[in-house]
Amino acid sequence: MAEEESGQEKTEDASLKRLEKAREDGQVARSRELGTTLLLMTGAISMLIFGASLAERFQTIMRVNFGFDRNAAMDTNMMAAMLGNSLSSVFDIVGLILFLLMLAGVIGAIGVGGWLISPKPIQPKFSRLNPLEGLKRMFSMKSLVELFKAVAKFLLVAGVAVLILFQMETDLLSISQQALIPAVSHSTWIVVWSAVGMSAATVIIAAIDVPFQIYDNAKKLKMTKQQVKDENKDSEGKPEVKNRIRQIQRELAQSRMMSAIPDADVVITNPEHFSVALKYDSDGTGAPIVVAKGADEIAIKIREIANAHDIPILRSPPLTRAIYYTTEIDHQIPAKLYLAVAQVLAYIYQLRARPSASRVGPKPAGPIRASSLDSQLDIPSDLQFDAEGNLEE
């Protein structure tokens, strides 16, 4: 397994940042065998499809162009015209074959790793002139793999060629008994089919080489645990990244907080600046919990949600500020505020228990004013804050 100079093993998959950097440096998976296979297959199949037509046209060209007298041979204009006619007669087929070969070459080049133009791989590096480094590359695992592929490709193609020769032994021996033109046609047919068979054999090598190159490139780009930590530290250390993370965290926290307001028992409000929503389990196993709190616009939003879900809203500035400045969301209120909050909850429960007939008039649009209750609430002096969060004198 590859190791860093520090001795740490590269066990972690490459991060997105490392993959992007490697791509900028031109370090992507490439398979030369794929390109070679596509070129050979395209050329062989093209000759199989267009070979007969191309042979007929060459036959016509040779018959026409070799039938001229001495005067025609001395006429440069006529010879130029004959050359032009010869080229134009085969241009469409030859041009199509060349286009297909070029297309196959492009597909083979970008088939693994995608389209990439980077000057860095061809930039001069003095380390390549170091004889010791050259010897290391010569006897490296990559060189051994390339040697193995070359030997395997030779043996495979040679084996297929021998097999084809055995299969076509009768055809090869019969050529000598044929007339010139049929013999040439028969020989061409044998050569083309042999090329198709041998190029098809390279498909096996390409099918092995492509996944190997992808795996080998991914292995080279693996990172040590320390590299991953350093990269995360660098990324998260950027001010814009940290600010964005904080913004997302605030948005998620606010969204969760707002969704918890409908489950609250009461919302206590300032009401100009602060609002806190409390929830209390009726089994009495724990203290009331702050499910939401906010100032200014968030405080208004809390009251709007409470109104929409018929959550009682109580106006008590001292208690609101005490809870707001001492208790975080999803935390229990301080023990010193148990009595004051218990009085508020008892007041709310009394309102709920009051018969409907005794409630005269429409439901109040704003917070319930309980000035008399405010004077009865037991709020310790060390928990009495002003609007700025400072302890009152």
mmCIF file of C-alpha atoms in Angstrom:
data_model
loop_
_atom_site.group_PDB
_atom_site.id
_atom_site.type_symbol
_atom_site.label_atom_id
_atom_site.label_comp_id
_atom_site.label_asym_id
_atom_site.label_seq_id
_atom_site.Cartn_x
_atom_site.Cartn_y
_atom_site.Cartn_z
ATOM 1 C CA MET A 1 0.000 0.000 0.000
ATOM 2 C CA ALA A 2 1.201 3.485 -0.873
ATOM 3 C CA GLU A 3 2.681 5.423 1.998
ATOM 4 C CA GLU A 4 3.563 9.010 2.673
ATOM 5 C CA GLU A 5 7.021 10.062 3.767
ATOM 6 C CA SER A 6 5.564 10.376 7.270
ATOM 7 C CA GLY A 7 4.829 6.660 7.199
ATOM 8 C CA GLN A 8 1.053 7.064 7.192
ATOM 9 C CA GLU A 9 -0.853 4.819 4.835
ATOM 10 C CA LYS A 10 -3.135 6.282 2.211
ATOM 11 C CA THR A 11 -6.419 4.755 3.296
ATOM 12 C CA GLU A 12 -8.897 7.577 2.604
ATOM 13 C CA ASP A 13 -10.632 8.173 -0.723
ATOM 14 C CA ALA A 14 -9.648 11.354 -2.517
ATOM 15 C CA SER A 15 -11.681 14.419 -1.607
ATOM 16 C CA LEU A 16 -13.416 16.578 -4.192
ATOM 17 C CA LYS A 17 -10.712 19.220 -3.795
ATOM 18 C CA ARG A 18 -7.940 16.688 -4.430
ATOM 19 C CA LEU A 19 -9.757 15.307 -7.485
ATOM 20 C CA GLU A 20 -10.118 18.818 -8.912
ATOM 21 C CA LYS A 21 -6.429 19.564 -8.278
ATOM 22 C CA ALA A 22 -5.399 16.278 -9.908
ATOM 23 C CA ARG A 23 -7.548 17.081 -12.934
ATOM 24 C CA GLU A 24 -5.925 20.512 -13.245
ATOM 25 C CA ASP A 25 -2.549 18.747 -13.228
ATOM 26 C CA GLY A 26 -3.709 16.337 -15.935
ATOM 27 C CA GLN A 27 -3.699 13.370 -13.563
ATOM 28 C CA VAL A 28 -6.747 11.421 -14.703
ATOM 29 C CA ALA A 29 -7.338 7.806 -15.634
ATOM 30 C CA ARG A 30 -6.352 7.048 -19.246
ATOM 31 C CA SER A 31 -6.381 3.758 -21.161
ATOM 32 C CA ARG A 32 -4.147 3.556 -24.225
ATOM 33 C CA GLU A 33 -5.464 0.058 -24.863
ATOM 34 C CA LEU A 34 -8.975 1.433 -25.322
ATOM 35 C CA GLY A 35 -7.781 3.871 -27.992
ATOM 36 C CA THR A 36 -5.742 1.188 -29.758
ATOM 37 C CA THR A 37 -8.671 -1.237 -29.752
ATOM 38 C CA LEU A 38 -11.113 1.316 -31.140
ATOM 39 C CA LEU A 39 -8.701 2.320 -33.922
ATOM 40 C CA LEU A 40 -8.016 -1.289 -34.941
ATOM 41 C CA MET A 41 -11.674 -2.273 -34.808
ATOM 42 C CA THR A 42 -12.773 0.806 -36.747
ATOM 43 C CA GLY A 43 -10.142 0.275 -39.433
ATOM 44 C CA ALA A 44 -10.881 -3.441 -39.796
ATOM 45 C CA ILE A 45 -14.663 -3.043 -39.898
ATOM 46 C CA SER A 46 -14.362 -0.113 -42.330
ATOM 47 C CA MET A 47 -12.303 -2.245 -44.689
ATOM 48 C CA LEU A 48 -14.816 -5.058 -44.294
ATOM 49 C CA ILE A 49 -17.677 -2.743 -45.267
ATOM 50 C CA PHE A 50 -16.015 -0.506 -47.858
ATOM 51 C CA GLY A 51 -13.154 -2.748 -48.973
ATOM 52 C CA ALA A 52 -14.923 -4.246 -51.990
ATOM 53 C CA SER A 53 -16.007 -0.855 -53.361
ATOM 54 C CA LEU A 54 -12.570 0.609 -52.707
ATOM 55 C CA ALA A 55 -10.873 -2.304 -54.502
ATOM 56 C CA GLU A 56 -13.131 -1.896 -57.548
ATOM 57 C CA ARG A 57 -12.313 1.804 -57.768
ATOM 58 C CA PHE A 58 -8.576 1.156 -57.477
ATOM 59 C CA GLN A 59 -8.918 -1.456 -60.203
ATOM 60 C CA THR A 60 -10.625 1.079 -62.460
ATOM 61 C CA ILE A 61 -8.000 3.718 -61.668
ATOM 62 C CA MET A 62 -5.132 1.415 -62.577
ATOM 63 C CA ARG A 63 -6.823 0.242 -65.770
ATOM 64 C CA VAL A 64 -7.522 3.790 -66.940
ATOM 65 C CA ASN A 65 -4.313 5.456 -65.783
ATOM 66 C CA PHE A 66 -1.993 2.821 -67.211
ATOM 67 C CA GLY A 67 -3.642 3.054 -70.630
ATOM 68 C CA PHE A 68 -1.938 6.148 -72.070
ATOM 69 C CA ASP A 69 0.589 6.791 -74.831
ATOM 70 C CA ARG A 70 3.938 8.616 -74.845
ATOM 71 C CA ASN A 71 2.438 11.971 -75.807
ATOM 72 C CA ALA A 72 0.021 11.846 -72.860
ATOM 73 C CA ALA A 73 2.886 11.022 -70.515
ATOM 74 C CA MET A 74 4.743 14.142 -71.671
ATOM 75 C CA ASP A 75 1.661 16.345 -71.204
ATOM 76 C CA THR A 76 1.838 17.646 -67.633
ATOM 77 C CA ASN A 77 -1.695 19.042 -67.753
ATOM 78 C CA MET A 78 -3.130 15.682 -68.742
ATOM 79 C CA MET A 79 -1.139 13.853 -66.066
ATOM 80 C CA ALA A 80 -2.336 16.344 -63.440
ATOM 81 C CA ALA A 81 -5.922 15.854 -64.601
ATOM 82 C CA MET A 82 -5.560 12.068 -64.412
ATOM 83 C CA LEU A 83 -4.153 12.340 -60.876
ATOM 84 C CA GLY A 84 -7.026 14.593 -59.837
ATOM 85 C CA ASN A 85 -9.594 12.210 -61.300
ATOM 86 C CA SER A 86 -7.959 9.280 -59.501
ATOM 87 C CA LEU A 87 -7.996 11.035 -56.137
ATOM 88 C CA SER A 88 -11.559 12.297 -56.513
ATOM 89 C CA SER A 89 -12.845 8.829 -57.415
ATOM 90 C CA VAL A 90 -11.783 7.396 -54.051
ATOM 91 C CA PHE A 91 -12.005 10.541 -51.930
ATOM 92 C CA ASP A 92 -15.493 9.843 -50.571
ATOM 93 C CA ILE A 93 -14.685 6.354 -49.283
ATOM 94 C CA VAL A 94 -11.165 7.147 -48.072
ATOM 95 C CA GLY A 95 -12.378 10.391 -46.484
ATOM 96 C CA LEU A 96 -15.160 8.552 -44.647
ATOM 97 C CA ILE A 97 -12.719 5.919 -43.359
ATOM 98 C CA LEU A 98 -10.294 8.617 -42.181
ATOM 99 C CA PHE A 99 -13.141 10.457 -40.437
ATOM 100 C CA LEU A 100 -14.231 7.271 -38.665
ATOM 101 C CA LEU A 101 -10.639 6.605 -37.578
ATOM 102 C CA MET A 102 -10.313 10.156 -36.253
ATOM 103 C CA LEU A 103 -13.620 9.824 -34.382
ATOM 104 C CA ALA A 104 -12.493 6.503 -32.899
ATOM 105 C CA GLY A 105 -9.232 8.106 -31.782
ATOM 106 C CA VAL A 106 -11.068 10.944 -30.026
ATOM 107 C CA ILE A 107 -13.520 8.576 -28.323
ATOM 108 C CA GLY A 108 -10.651 6.355 -27.216
ATOM 109 C CA ALA A 109 -8.795 9.357 -25.772
ATOM 110 C CA ILE A 110 -11.716 10.782 -23.779
ATOM 111 C CA GLY A 111 -13.555 7.514 -23.097
ATOM 112 C CA VAL A 112 -11.789 7.190 -19.742
ATOM 113 C CA GLY A 113 -11.141 10.405 -17.822
ATOM 114 C CA GLY A 114 -13.207 12.664 -20.067
ATOM 115 C CA TRP A 115 -12.168 15.673 -22.110
ATOM 116 C CA LEU A 116 -9.159 17.398 -20.598
ATOM 117 C CA ILE A 117 -6.489 19.731 -21.954
ATOM 118 C CA SER A 118 -3.711 20.434 -19.454
ATOM 119 C CA PRO A 119 -0.191 21.666 -20.305
ATOM 120 C CA LYS A 120 1.287 20.465 -17.002
ATOM 121 C CA PRO A 121 2.023 16.844 -18.041
ATOM 122 C CA ILE A 122 4.249 18.051 -20.910
ATOM 123 C CA GLN A 123 6.035 20.767 -18.938
ATOM 124 C CA PRO A 124 9.755 20.029 -18.444
ATOM 125 C CA LYS A 125 10.676 18.566 -15.056
ATOM 126 C CA PHE A 126 14.336 18.341 -14.081
ATOM 127 C CA SER A 127 13.526 15.394 -11.819
ATOM 128 C CA ARG A 128 12.989 13.330 -14.960
ATOM 129 C CA LEU A 129 16.663 13.831 -15.851
ATOM 130 C CA ASN A 130 17.764 12.182 -12.614
ATOM 131 C CA PRO A 131 19.225 8.721 -13.489
ATOM 132 C CA LEU A 132 18.200 7.292 -10.119
ATOM 133 C CA GLU A 133 14.611 8.390 -10.607
ATOM 134 C CA GLY A 134 14.718 6.889 -14.089
ATOM 135 C CA LEU A 135 15.864 3.547 -12.692
ATOM 136 C CA LYS A 136 13.102 3.663 -10.090
ATOM 137 C CA ARG A 137 10.510 4.230 -12.798
ATOM 138 C CA MET A 138 12.045 1.474 -14.925
ATOM 139 C CA PHE A 139 11.657 -1.111 -12.163
ATOM 140 C CA SER A 140 8.470 0.263 -10.630
ATOM 141 C CA MET A 141 5.216 -1.646 -10.322
ATOM 142 C CA LYS A 142 3.732 0.435 -13.148
ATOM 143 C CA SER A 143 6.536 -0.642 -15.510
ATOM 144 C CA LEU A 144 6.006 -4.279 -14.566
ATOM 145 C CA VAL A 145 2.288 -3.953 -15.240
ATOM 146 C CA GLU A 146 2.956 -2.347 -18.630
ATOM 147 C CA LEU A 147 5.409 -5.149 -19.471
ATOM 148 C CA PHE A 148 2.856 -7.757 -18.464
ATOM 149 C CA LYS A 149 0.199 -6.072 -20.625
ATOM 150 C CA ALA A 150 2.543 -5.935 -23.627
ATOM 151 C CA VAL A 151 3.436 -9.633 -23.313
ATOM 152 C CA ALA A 152 -0.207 -10.595 -22.762
ATOM 153 C CA LYS A 153 -1.307 -8.548 -25.758
ATOM 154 C CA PHE A 154 1.368 -10.115 -27.975
ATOM 155 C CA LEU A 155 0.490 -13.646 -26.880
ATOM 156 C CA LEU A 156 -3.224 -13.052 -27.295
ATOM 157 C CA VAL A 157 -2.986 -11.454 -30.739
ATOM 158 C CA ALA A 158 -0.430 -14.027 -31.887
ATOM 159 C CA GLY A 159 -2.639 -16.837 -30.620
ATOM 160 C CA VAL A 160 -5.645 -15.455 -32.472
ATOM 161 C CA ALA A 161 -3.542 -15.025 -35.633
ATOM 162 C CA VAL A 162 -2.366 -18.648 -35.478
ATOM 163 C CA LEU A 163 -5.934 -19.809 -34.898
ATOM 164 C CA ILE A 164 -7.128 -17.826 -37.918
ATOM 165 C CA LEU A 165 -4.358 -19.281 -40.078
ATOM 166 C CA PHE A 166 -5.375 -22.803 -39.112
ATOM 167 C CA GLN A 167 -9.021 -22.035 -39.808
ATOM 168 C CA MET A 168 -8.209 -20.549 -43.236
ATOM 169 C CA GLU A 169 -5.550 -23.050 -44.225
ATOM 170 C CA THR A 170 -7.654 -24.407 -47.075
ATOM 171 C CA ASP A 171 -8.391 -20.913 -48.419
ATOM 172 C CA LEU A 172 -4.725 -19.943 -48.287
ATOM 173 C CA LEU A 173 -3.641 -23.049 -50.189
ATOM 174 C CA SER A 174 -6.322 -22.549 -52.844
ATOM 175 C CA ILE A 175 -5.089 -19.053 -53.732
ATOM 176 C CA SER A 176 -2.167 -20.447 -55.701
ATOM 177 C CA GLN A 177 -4.600 -22.324 -57.948
ATOM 178 C CA GLN A 178 -6.668 -19.226 -58.799
ATOM 179 C CA ALA A 179 -6.335 -16.616 -61.512
ATOM 180 C CA LEU A 180 -4.719 -13.289 -60.673
ATOM 181 C CA ILE A 181 -7.788 -11.145 -60.043
ATOM 182 C CA PRO A 182 -9.749 -13.764 -58.034
ATOM 183 C CA ALA A 183 -6.559 -14.560 -56.085
ATOM 184 C CA VAL A 184 -6.058 -10.889 -55.172
ATOM 185 C CA SER A 185 -9.703 -10.564 -54.155
ATOM 186 C CA HIS A 186 -9.538 -13.751 -52.094
ATOM 187 C CA SER A 187 -6.303 -12.664 -50.401
ATOM 188 C CA THR A 188 -7.794 -9.290 -49.532
ATOM 189 C CA TRP A 189 -10.810 -11.007 -47.998
ATOM 190 C CA ILE A 190 -8.553 -13.209 -45.851
ATOM 191 C CA VAL A 191 -6.441 -10.240 -44.701
ATOM 192 C CA VAL A 192 -9.485 -8.150 -43.777
ATOM 193 C CA TRP A 193 -11.134 -10.926 -41.770
ATOM 194 C CA SER A 194 -7.850 -11.704 -40.072
ATOM 195 C CA ALA A 195 -7.571 -8.032 -39.081
ATOM 196 C CA VAL A 196 -11.115 -8.119 -37.691
ATOM 197 C CA GLY A 197 -10.328 -11.217 -35.635
ATOM 198 C CA MET A 198 -7.038 -9.901 -34.256
ATOM 199 C CA SER A 199 -8.491 -6.470 -33.429
ATOM 200 C CA ALA A 200 -11.400 -8.179 -31.674
ATOM 201 C CA ALA A 201 -8.833 -9.958 -29.507
ATOM 202 C CA THR A 202 -7.605 -6.596 -28.220
ATOM 203 C CA VAL A 203 -11.098 -5.941 -26.832
ATOM 204 C CA ILE A 204 -10.288 -8.423 -24.064
ATOM 205 C CA ILE A 205 -7.176 -6.455 -23.102
ATOM 206 C CA ALA A 206 -9.076 -3.147 -23.194
ATOM 207 C CA ALA A 207 -11.849 -4.626 -21.028
ATOM 208 C CA ILE A 208 -9.215 -5.471 -18.406
ATOM 209 C CA ASP A 209 -7.140 -2.309 -18.783
ATOM 210 C CA VAL A 210 -9.972 0.247 -18.443
ATOM 211 C CA PRO A 211 -11.123 -0.768 -14.917
ATOM 212 C CA PHE A 212 -7.486 -1.269 -13.892
ATOM 213 C CA GLN A 213 -6.547 2.285 -14.943
ATOM 214 C CA ILE A 214 -9.540 3.707 -13.067
ATOM 215 C CA TYR A 215 -8.605 1.721 -9.953
ATOM 216 C CA ASP A 216 -4.906 2.611 -10.235
ATOM 217 C CA ASN A 217 -5.619 6.331 -10.602
ATOM 218 C CA ALA A 218 -7.993 6.282 -7.617
ATOM 219 C CA LYS A 219 -5.319 4.477 -5.596
ATOM 220 C CA LYS A 220 -2.692 7.102 -6.475
ATOM 221 C CA LEU A 221 -5.026 9.880 -5.351
ATOM 222 C CA LYS A 222 -5.846 8.310 -1.990
ATOM 223 C CA MET A 223 -5.063 10.434 1.054
ATOM 224 C CA THR A 224 -3.761 9.830 4.544
ATOM 225 C CA LYS A 225 -5.955 10.631 7.525
ATOM 226 C CA GLN A 226 -3.704 13.599 8.300
ATOM 227 C CA GLN A 227 -4.124 14.983 4.779
ATOM 228 C CA VAL A 228 -7.897 14.778 5.149
ATOM 229 C CA LYS A 229 -7.747 16.610 8.493
ATOM 230 C CA ASP A 230 -5.448 19.317 7.101
ATOM 231 C CA GLU A 231 -7.666 19.810 4.058
ATOM 232 C CA ASN A 232 -10.813 20.074 6.160
ATOM 233 C CA LYS A 233 -9.058 22.552 8.428
ATOM 234 C CA ASP A 234 -7.995 24.673 5.444
ATOM 235 C CA SER A 235 -11.465 24.602 3.905
ATOM 236 C CA GLU A 236 -13.392 25.327 7.082
ATOM 237 C CA GLY A 237 -10.874 27.987 8.075
ATOM 238 C CA LYS A 238 -11.862 30.267 5.206
ATOM 239 C CA PRO A 239 -14.059 33.142 6.459
ATOM 240 C CA GLU A 240 -16.601 32.815 3.649
ATOM 241 C CA VAL A 241 -16.963 29.076 4.266
ATOM 242 C CA LYS A 242 -17.334 29.505 8.025
ATOM 243 C CA ASN A 243 -19.864 32.309 7.577
ATOM 244 C CA ARG A 244 -21.871 30.194 5.158
ATOM 245 C CA ILE A 245 -21.829 27.246 7.563
ATOM 246 C CA ARG A 246 -23.013 29.471 10.415
ATOM 247 C CA GLN A 247 -25.783 30.895 8.226
ATOM 248 C CA ILE A 248 -27.015 27.423 7.286
ATOM 249 C CA GLN A 249 -26.869 26.310 10.915
ATOM 250 C CA ARG A 250 -28.875 29.355 11.999
ATOM 251 C CA GLU A 251 -31.489 28.738 9.312
ATOM 252 C CA LEU A 252 -31.846 25.072 10.264
ATOM 253 C CA ALA A 253 -32.035 25.865 13.972
ATOM 254 C CA GLN A 254 -34.627 28.590 13.389
ATOM 255 C CA SER A 255 -36.704 26.270 11.205
ATOM 256 C CA ARG A 256 -36.714 23.559 13.879
ATOM 257 C CA MET A 257 -37.525 26.132 16.543
ATOM 258 C CA MET A 258 -40.522 27.524 14.635
ATOM 259 C CA SER A 259 -41.896 24.027 14.031
ATOM 260 C CA ALA A 260 -41.904 23.393 17.812
ATOM 261 C CA ILE A 261 -44.037 26.443 18.721
ATOM 262 C CA PRO A 262 -47.432 24.746 18.046
ATOM 263 C CA ASP A 263 -46.577 22.238 20.815
ATOM 264 C CA ALA A 264 -45.884 24.983 23.388
ATOM 265 C CA ASP A 265 -48.151 25.580 26.402
ATOM 266 C CA VAL A 266 -47.606 29.318 26.609
ATOM 267 C CA VAL A 267 -45.707 32.156 24.952
ATOM 268 C CA ILE A 268 -44.419 34.861 27.293
ATOM 269 C CA THR A 269 -43.646 38.168 25.630
ATOM 270 C CA ASN A 270 -42.124 41.553 26.345
ATOM 271 C CA PRO A 271 -43.954 42.279 23.912
ATOM 272 C CA GLU A 272 -41.908 44.934 22.115
ATOM 273 C CA HIS A 273 -38.601 43.052 21.911
ATOM 274 C CA PHE A 274 -38.650 39.467 23.214
ATOM 275 C CA SER A 275 -40.761 36.318 23.100
ATOM 276 C CA VAL A 276 -40.197 32.880 24.652
ATOM 277 C CA ALA A 277 -42.295 29.735 24.172
ATOM 278 C CA LEU A 278 -42.491 27.215 27.032
ATOM 279 C CA LYS A 279 -43.592 23.599 27.067
ATOM 280 C CA TYR A 280 -44.369 21.632 30.206
ATOM 281 C CA ASP A 281 -45.155 17.923 30.427
ATOM 282 C CA SER A 282 -48.234 17.363 32.528
ATOM 283 C CA ASP A 283 -46.715 14.331 34.233
ATOM 284 C CA GLY A 284 -44.466 16.712 36.153
ATOM 285 C CA THR A 285 -41.292 14.714 35.719
ATOM 286 C CA GLY A 286 -39.277 17.704 34.561
ATOM 287 C CA ALA A 287 -39.099 21.475 34.547
ATOM 288 C CA PRO A 288 -40.619 23.584 31.753
ATOM 289 C CA ILE A 289 -38.511 23.673 28.584
ATOM 290 C CA VAL A 290 -37.850 26.616 26.277
ATOM 291 C CA VAL A 291 -38.873 25.396 22.806
ATOM 292 C CA ALA A 292 -38.413 28.772 21.086
ATOM 293 C CA LYS A 293 -37.135 32.228 21.815
ATOM 294 C CA GLY A 294 -36.256 35.299 19.806
ATOM 295 C CA ALA A 295 -35.919 39.042 19.656
ATOM 296 C CA ASP A 296 -37.443 41.696 17.398
ATOM 297 C CA GLU A 297 -38.564 40.105 14.075
ATOM 298 C CA ILE A 298 -38.198 36.554 15.382
ATOM 299 C CA ALA A 299 -40.201 37.506 18.478
ATOM 300 C CA ILE A 300 -42.989 38.812 16.248
ATOM 301 C CA LYS A 301 -42.887 35.608 14.182
ATOM 302 C CA ILE A 302 -43.184 33.504 17.363
ATOM 303 C CA ARG A 303 -46.278 35.449 18.414
ATOM 304 C CA GLU A 304 -47.821 35.106 14.940
ATOM 305 C CA ILE A 305 -47.375 31.319 14.984
ATOM 306 C CA ALA A 306 -48.749 31.148 18.528
ATOM 307 C CA ASN A 307 -51.830 33.139 17.523
ATOM 308 C CA ALA A 308 -52.363 30.899 14.499
ATOM 309 C CA HIS A 309 -52.358 27.795 16.729
ATOM 310 C CA ASP A 310 -54.331 29.288 19.663
ATOM 311 C CA ILE A 311 -51.340 29.174 22.005
ATOM 312 C CA PRO A 312 -51.911 31.521 25.003
ATOM 313 C CA ILE A 313 -49.674 34.598 24.926
ATOM 314 C CA LEU A 314 -48.898 36.262 28.244
ATOM 315 C CA ARG A 315 -47.358 39.704 28.586
ATOM 316 C CA SER A 316 -44.668 39.692 31.297
ATOM 317 C CA PRO A 317 -41.527 41.709 30.427
ATOM 318 C CA PRO A 318 -39.453 40.833 33.554
ATOM 319 C CA LEU A 319 -40.028 37.088 33.246
ATOM 320 C CA THR A 320 -39.544 37.147 29.466
ATOM 321 C CA ARG A 321 -36.147 38.822 29.771
ATOM 322 C CA ALA A 322 -35.102 36.517 32.619
ATOM 323 C CA ILE A 323 -35.829 33.394 30.566
ATOM 324 C CA TYR A 324 -34.427 34.854 27.336
ATOM 325 C CA TYR A 325 -31.028 35.721 28.845
ATOM 326 C CA THR A 326 -30.587 32.617 31.012
ATOM 327 C CA THR A 327 -31.971 29.657 29.051
ATOM 328 C CA GLU A 328 -31.044 28.166 25.682
ATOM 329 C CA ILE A 329 -33.507 26.484 23.340
ATOM 330 C CA ASP A 330 -34.428 22.885 24.303
ATOM 331 C CA HIS A 331 -33.090 23.486 27.824
ATOM 332 C CA GLN A 332 -34.983 23.601 31.108
ATOM 333 C CA ILE A 333 -35.515 26.927 32.805
ATOM 334 C CA PRO A 334 -33.315 27.740 35.849
ATOM 335 C CA ALA A 335 -34.480 26.420 39.199
ATOM 336 C CA LYS A 336 -34.758 30.003 40.480
ATOM 337 C CA LEU A 337 -37.561 30.632 37.949
ATOM 338 C CA TYR A 338 -39.613 27.530 38.803
ATOM 339 C CA LEU A 339 -42.014 29.440 41.056
ATOM 340 C CA ALA A 340 -42.566 32.331 38.630
ATOM 341 C CA VAL A 341 -43.189 30.013 35.679
ATOM 342 C CA ALA A 342 -45.429 27.793 37.808
ATOM 343 C CA GLN A 343 -47.557 30.862 38.606
ATOM 344 C CA VAL A 344 -47.798 31.660 34.881
ATOM 345 C CA LEU A 345 -48.781 28.099 33.970
ATOM 346 C CA ALA A 346 -51.353 28.005 36.763
ATOM 347 C CA TYR A 347 -52.809 31.274 35.489
ATOM 348 C CA ILE A 348 -53.007 29.868 31.936
ATOM 349 C CA TYR A 349 -54.604 26.620 33.126
ATOM 350 C CA GLN A 350 -57.207 28.639 35.054
ATOM 351 C CA LEU A 351 -58.077 30.548 31.888
ATOM 352 C CA ARG A 352 -58.426 27.308 29.950
ATOM 353 C CA ALA A 353 -60.563 25.720 32.660
ATOM 354 C CA ARG A 354 -62.927 28.689 32.826
ATOM 355 C CA PRO A 355 -66.326 27.791 31.280
ATOM 356 C CA SER A 356 -66.927 29.130 27.793
ATOM 357 C CA ALA A 357 -70.060 30.983 28.886
ATOM 358 C CA SER A 358 -68.070 33.111 31.293
ATOM 359 C CA ARG A 359 -65.843 34.384 28.505
ATOM 360 C CA VAL A 360 -67.578 37.503 27.278
ATOM 361 C CA GLY A 361 -66.535 39.133 24.012
ATOM 362 C CA PRO A 362 -64.154 38.050 21.280
ATOM 363 C CA LYS A 363 -60.735 36.534 21.889
ATOM 364 C CA PRO A 364 -58.160 39.305 22.509
ATOM 365 C CA ALA A 365 -55.976 39.946 19.492
ATOM 366 C CA GLY A 366 -52.815 40.715 21.489
ATOM 367 C CA PRO A 367 -51.026 39.245 24.507
ATOM 368 C CA ILE A 368 -52.977 38.710 27.721
ATOM 369 C CA ARG A 369 -52.151 41.599 30.025
ATOM 370 C CA ALA A 370 -51.577 40.348 33.572
ATOM 371 C CA SER A 371 -50.171 43.330 35.404
ATOM 372 C CA SER A 372 -51.483 42.008 38.704
ATOM 373 C CA LEU A 373 -49.731 38.697 38.032
ATOM 374 C CA ASP A 374 -46.496 40.525 37.165
ATOM 375 C CA SER A 375 -46.398 42.019 40.634
ATOM 376 C CA GLN A 376 -46.842 38.572 42.189
ATOM 377 C CA LEU A 377 -44.140 36.790 40.174
ATOM 378 C CA ASP A 378 -41.132 35.833 42.239
ATOM 379 C CA ILE A 379 -38.132 36.728 40.059
ATOM 380 C CA PRO A 380 -34.779 36.776 41.926
ATOM 381 C CA SER A 381 -32.823 40.008 41.724
ATOM 382 C CA ASP A 382 -29.885 38.274 40.032
ATOM 383 C CA LEU A 383 -32.195 37.283 37.152
ATOM 384 C CA GLN A 384 -33.763 40.671 36.518
ATOM 385 C CA PHE A 385 -32.388 42.038 33.231
ATOM 386 C CA ASP A 386 -32.995 45.148 31.200
ATOM 387 C CA ALA A 387 -33.556 45.106 27.417
ATOM 388 C CA GLU A 388 -29.789 45.099 26.800
ATOM 389 C CA GLY A 389 -29.207 42.024 28.931
ATOM 390 C CA ASN A 390 -27.676 43.911 31.846
ATOM 391 C CA LEU A 391 -28.722 43.185 35.415
ATOM 392 C CA GLU A 392 -31.023 45.867 36.756
ATOM 393 C CA GLU A 393 -29.800 47.893 39.724
#
